[in-house]
């Protein structure tokens, strides 16, 4: 059977999210604290929404190359935020939690036909692709903030957005059923183990997120690990946490 041709263009919704992000970046270069704050908020929220689309696109693109051509018919390759499950539950809530606590909860999802994938390695790579997108974005943004001269507001906004990507990578890569990190390992687990974890898959991420949001020590551990990795990839934690403070302006 011939490989299905990719005919779907990139969704205009994705370009709208990019425009919001760029608008936020432009406002972050302003001289008024109010304008800078609005810019940083738009930059981080828009950038996070863009990265969620790219994260899910990464899963779908690897699945398509690995044998599951149905992802094209489902619209997963259009970068359309509406295609990745429920827009409110999959994207709205992560954005809300980002605003409330600065923690980038995983959002969105794509339905992959694992039976169509050619090997266990491809199944693992499908799961790994999304978090790697976040890590690459974090590295790119961190490096840009270090080598490009820019106004302070834009610097701290991009630095925090870079840290958010690194934190998203760490969260997604945890080997918890229902998260991508477990998906990387799952193809190599025994049938009995997979059946057991299927029972807790809907609840394990929820329980972890409750701990993450409700127990300060858990979120502190996440930010500490994220800060270490962020520094290793070239980011400035000082600038990132200044952006964090600007983003969560209502806490000041």
CSV table of C-alpha atoms in Angstrom, one decimal:
chain,number,residue,atom,x,y,z
A,1,UNK,CA,0.0,0.0,0.0
A,2,UNK,CA,1.6,3.3,-1.0
A,3,UNK,CA,2.4,5.8,1.7
A,4,UNK,CA,-0.2,8.5,2.2
A,5,UNK,CA,0.9,11.8,1.0
A,6,UNK,CA,1.0,14.8,3.4
A,7,UNK,CA,-1.5,17.3,2.0
A,8,UNK,CA,-2.6,19.2,5.2
A,9,UNK,CA,-1.2,22.7,5.5
A,10,UNK,CA,-0.1,24.2,8.8
A,11,UNK,CA,-3.2,25.5,10.6
A,12,UNK,CA,-3.9,29.2,10.7
A,13,UNK,CA,-4.5,28.7,14.5
A,14,UNK,CA,-0.8,27.9,14.9
A,15,UNK,CA,0.2,31.0,13.1
A,16,UNK,CA,-2.1,33.0,15.4
A,17,UNK,CA,-0.4,31.5,18.4
A,18,UNK,CA,3.0,32.5,16.9
A,19,UNK,CA,1.7,36.0,16.3
A,20,UNK,CA,0.6,36.3,20.0
A,21,UNK,CA,4.1,35.1,21.0
A,22,UNK,CA,5.8,37.6,18.8
A,23,UNK,CA,3.5,40.4,19.9
A,24,UNK,CA,4.4,39.5,23.5
A,25,UNK,CA,8.1,39.6,22.7
A,26,UNK,CA,7.7,43.1,21.1
A,27,UNK,CA,5.8,44.4,24.1
A,28,UNK,CA,8.5,43.0,26.5
A,29,UNK,CA,11.0,45.4,24.9
A,30,UNK,CA,9.0,48.4,26.2
A,31,UNK,CA,10.1,50.8,28.9
A,32,UNK,CA,6.9,50.8,31.0
A,33,UNK,CA,6.7,48.1,33.7
A,34,UNK,CA,3.1,47.5,32.9
A,35,UNK,CA,3.8,47.0,29.2
A,36,UNK,CA,6.8,44.8,29.9
A,37,UNK,CA,4.6,42.6,32.2
A,38,UNK,CA,1.9,42.3,29.6
A,39,UNK,CA,4.6,41.4,27.1
A,40,UNK,CA,6.2,38.7,29.3
A,41,UNK,CA,2.8,37.1,30.0
A,42,UNK,CA,1.8,37.0,26.3
A,43,UNK,CA,5.3,35.8,25.4
A,44,UNK,CA,5.3,32.9,27.9
A,45,UNK,CA,1.7,31.9,27.4
A,46,UNK,CA,1.8,32.1,23.6
A,47,UNK,CA,5.2,30.4,23.5
A,48,UNK,CA,4.0,27.6,25.8
A,49,UNK,CA,0.9,27.0,23.6
A,50,UNK,CA,3.2,26.9,20.5
A,51,UNK,CA,5.5,24.4,22.2
A,52,UNK,CA,2.5,22.2,23.2
A,53,UNK,CA,1.5,22.0,19.5
A,54,UNK,CA,5.1,21.2,18.5
A,55,UNK,CA,5.4,18.6,21.3
A,56,UNK,CA,2.3,16.7,19.9
A,57,UNK,CA,3.4,17.3,16.3
A,58,UNK,CA,6.7,15.6,17.3
A,59,UNK,CA,4.8,12.5,18.5
A,60,UNK,CA,2.7,12.4,15.4
A,61,UNK,CA,5.6,13.0,12.9
A,62,UNK,CA,7.7,10.2,14.3
A,63,UNK,CA,4.6,7.9,14.3
A,64,UNK,CA,3.9,8.8,10.7
A,65,UNK,CA,7.4,8.0,9.6
A,66,UNK,CA,7.3,4.8,11.7
A,67,UNK,CA,4.2,3.4,10.0
A,68,UNK,CA,1.1,5.0,11.4
A,69,UNK,CA,-0.1,7.1,8.5
A,70,UNK,CA,-3.5,7.6,10.1
A,71,UNK,CA,-2.1,10.6,12.1
A,72,UNK,CA,-2.3,12.6,8.9
A,73,UNK,CA,-6.0,12.0,8.5
A,74,UNK,CA,-6.6,13.0,12.1
A,75,UNK,CA,-5.0,16.4,11.4
A,76,UNK,CA,-2.1,15.9,13.9
A,77,UNK,CA,0.4,17.1,11.4
A,78,UNK,CA,-1.3,20.5,10.9
A,79,UNK,CA,-0.1,21.9,14.3
A,80,UNK,CA,-3.8,22.7,14.9
A,81,UNK,CA,-4.3,23.1,18.7
A,82,UNK,CA,-7.9,21.9,18.3
A,83,UNK,CA,-6.8,18.5,17.0
A,84,UNK,CA,-5.0,17.4,20.2
A,85,UNK,CA,-8.0,16.1,22.2
A,86,UNK,CA,-10.1,18.6,24.1
A,87,UNK,CA,-8.7,22.2,23.7
A,88,UNK,CA,-9.8,23.2,27.3
A,89,UNK,CA,-8.7,20.0,29.1
A,90,UNK,CA,-5.6,19.5,27.0
A,91,UNK,CA,-4.4,23.1,26.6
A,92,UNK,CA,-6.6,25.4,28.7
A,93,UNK,CA,-5.9,23.7,32.0
A,94,UNK,CA,-2.1,23.5,31.5
A,95,UNK,CA,-2.1,27.3,30.7
A,96,UNK,CA,-4.1,28.0,33.8
A,97,UNK,CA,-1.8,26.0,36.0
A,98,UNK,CA,1.2,27.8,34.4
A,99,UNK,CA,-0.4,31.1,35.3
A,100,UNK,CA,-1.2,30.0,38.9
A,101,UNK,CA,2.0,28.3,39.8
A,102,UNK,CA,4.5,28.6,37.0
A,103,UNK,CA,4.5,24.8,36.5
A,104,UNK,CA,4.2,23.5,32.9
A,105,UNK,CA,1.9,20.5,33.2
A,106,UNK,CA,1.8,18.2,30.2
A,107,UNK,CA,-1.1,18.9,27.9
A,108,UNK,CA,-2.6,17.6,24.7
A,109,UNK,CA,-2.3,14.1,23.3
A,110,UNK,CA,-2.4,12.2,20.0
A,111,UNK,CA,-4.0,8.8,19.5
A,112,UNK,CA,-1.3,6.6,17.9
A,113,UNK,CA,-2.1,3.2,16.3
A,114,UNK,CA,0.8,1.3,18.0
A,115,UNK,CA,-0.1,-1.8,15.9
A,116,UNK,CA,0.9,0.1,12.8
A,117,UNK,CA,4.3,1.0,14.1
A,118,UNK,CA,7.1,-1.2,12.8
A,119,UNK,CA,9.1,-1.9,16.0
A,120,UNK,CA,9.3,-1.4,19.7
A,121,UNK,CA,12.1,1.1,19.2
A,122,UNK,CA,9.8,3.2,17.0
A,123,UNK,CA,7.2,3.1,19.7
A,124,UNK,CA,9.7,4.3,22.2
A,125,UNK,CA,10.9,7.1,19.9
A,126,UNK,CA,7.3,8.2,19.4
A,127,UNK,CA,7.0,8.8,23.1
A,128,UNK,CA,10.4,10.4,23.4
A,129,UNK,CA,9.9,12.8,20.5
A,130,UNK,CA,7.6,15.2,22.3
A,131,UNK,CA,9.8,15.8,25.4
A,132,UNK,CA,12.8,16.1,23.1
A,133,UNK,CA,11.0,18.9,21.3
A,134,UNK,CA,10.7,20.8,24.6
A,135,UNK,CA,14.4,20.2,25.5
A,136,UNK,CA,15.6,21.4,22.1
A,137,UNK,CA,13.4,24.5,22.3
A,138,UNK,CA,14.7,25.2,25.8
A,139,UNK,CA,18.3,24.9,24.6
A,140,UNK,CA,17.7,27.1,21.6
A,141,UNK,CA,16.0,29.8,23.7
A,142,UNK,CA,18.7,29.6,26.4
A,143,UNK,CA,21.5,30.0,23.9
A,144,UNK,CA,19.8,32.9,22.1
A,145,UNK,CA,19.4,34.8,25.4
A,146,UNK,CA,23.2,34.4,26.0
A,147,UNK,CA,24.5,35.3,22.6
A,148,UNK,CA,22.0,38.0,21.4
A,149,UNK,CA,21.9,41.4,23.0
A,150,UNK,CA,18.3,42.4,23.9
A,151,UNK,CA,16.2,44.6,26.2
A,152,UNK,CA,15.9,43.3,29.8
A,153,UNK,CA,12.2,42.6,29.5
A,154,UNK,CA,12.7,40.4,26.5
A,155,UNK,CA,15.7,38.7,28.1
A,156,UNK,CA,13.9,37.6,31.2
A,157,UNK,CA,10.8,36.6,29.3
A,158,UNK,CA,12.7,34.4,26.9
A,159,UNK,CA,14.8,33.0,29.8
A,160,UNK,CA,11.7,32.0,31.7
A,161,UNK,CA,10.1,30.5,28.6
A,162,UNK,CA,13.3,28.5,28.1
A,163,UNK,CA,13.2,27.3,31.7
A,164,UNK,CA,9.5,26.3,31.2
A,165,UNK,CA,10.6,24.1,28.3
A,166,UNK,CA,13.3,22.4,30.4
A,167,UNK,CA,10.8,21.8,33.2
A,168,UNK,CA,8.3,20.4,30.7
A,169,UNK,CA,11.0,18.0,29.5
A,170,UNK,CA,11.7,16.8,33.0
A,171,UNK,CA,8.0,16.4,33.8
A,172,UNK,CA,7.2,14.5,30.6
A,173,UNK,CA,10.2,12.2,30.8
A,174,UNK,CA,9.3,10.8,34.3
A,175,UNK,CA,8.6,7.1,34.1
A,176,UNK,CA,5.0,7.5,35.5
A,177,UNK,CA,2.2,5.6,33.7
A,178,UNK,CA,0.4,8.1,31.5
A,179,UNK,CA,3.4,10.2,30.9
A,180,UNK,CA,5.8,10.1,27.9
A,181,UNK,CA,8.7,8.7,30.0
A,182,UNK,CA,6.7,5.6,30.8
A,183,UNK,CA,5.8,5.3,27.1
A,184,UNK,CA,9.5,5.1,26.3
A,185,UNK,CA,9.8,2.1,28.5
A,186,UNK,CA,6.5,0.4,28.0
A,187,UNK,CA,7.2,-1.5,24.7
A,188,UNK,CA,9.9,-3.4,26.6
A,189,UNK,CA,7.8,-4.4,29.6
A,190,UNK,CA,6.2,-7.7,30.1
A,191,UNK,CA,2.5,-8.2,29.2
A,192,UNK,CA,1.7,-8.6,32.9
A,193,UNK,CA,3.4,-5.4,33.9
A,194,UNK,CA,1.6,-3.5,31.1
A,195,UNK,CA,-1.7,-4.9,32.2
A,196,UNK,CA,-1.1,-3.8,35.8
A,197,UNK,CA,0.0,-0.3,34.8
A,198,UNK,CA,-3.0,0.1,32.5
A,199,UNK,CA,-5.2,0.0,35.7
A,200,UNK,CA,-3.4,3.0,37.2
A,201,UNK,CA,-2.6,4.9,34.0
A,202,UNK,CA,-5.6,7.3,34.3
A,203,UNK,CA,-4.8,8.1,37.9
A,204,UNK,CA,-1.1,8.1,38.3
A,205,UNK,CA,-0.4,11.4,36.5
A,206,UNK,CA,-3.3,13.1,38.4
A,207,UNK,CA,-1.9,11.9,41.8
A,208,UNK,CA,1.5,13.1,40.9
A,209,UNK,CA,0.2,16.5,39.8
A,210,UNK,CA,-1.7,16.9,43.0
A,211,UNK,CA,1.6,16.3,44.9
A,212,UNK,CA,3.4,18.7,42.6
A,213,UNK,CA,0.9,21.5,43.1
A,214,UNK,CA,0.0,20.8,46.7
A,215,UNK,CA,3.3,19.8,48.3
A,216,UNK,CA,5.9,22.6,48.1
A,217,UNK,CA,8.8,20.2,48.6
A,218,UNK,CA,7.9,18.3,45.4
A,219,UNK,CA,7.6,21.4,43.3
A,220,UNK,CA,10.8,22.8,44.8
A,221,UNK,CA,12.6,19.6,43.9
A,222,UNK,CA,11.3,19.9,40.3
A,223,UNK,CA,12.5,23.5,40.0
A,224,UNK,CA,15.9,22.6,41.6
A,225,UNK,CA,16.4,19.8,39.0
A,226,UNK,CA,15.2,22.1,36.3
A,227,UNK,CA,17.6,24.9,37.3
A,228,UNK,CA,20.5,22.5,37.2
A,229,UNK,CA,19.7,21.3,33.7
A,230,UNK,CA,18.9,24.8,32.6
A,231,UNK,CA,22.3,26.0,33.7
A,232,UNK,CA,24.0,23.0,32.0
A,233,UNK,CA,22.4,23.9,28.6
A,234,UNK,CA,23.6,27.5,28.9
A,235,UNK,CA,20.7,29.3,30.5
A,236,UNK,CA,20.8,32.0,33.2
A,237,UNK,CA,18.7,31.1,36.2
A,238,UNK,CA,18.9,34.6,37.5
A,239,UNK,CA,17.2,35.9,34.3
A,240,UNK,CA,14.8,33.0,34.3
A,241,UNK,CA,13.6,33.6,37.8
A,242,UNK,CA,13.3,37.3,37.1
A,243,UNK,CA,11.0,36.4,34.3
A,244,UNK,CA,9.2,34.0,36.6
A,245,UNK,CA,8.5,36.9,39.0
A,246,UNK,CA,7.4,39.2,36.1
A,247,UNK,CA,5.1,36.5,34.7
A,248,UNK,CA,3.5,35.8,38.1
A,249,UNK,CA,3.1,39.6,38.7
A,250,UNK,CA,0.0,39.0,40.9
A,251,UNK,CA,2.3,37.4,43.5
A,252,UNK,CA,4.5,40.4,43.9
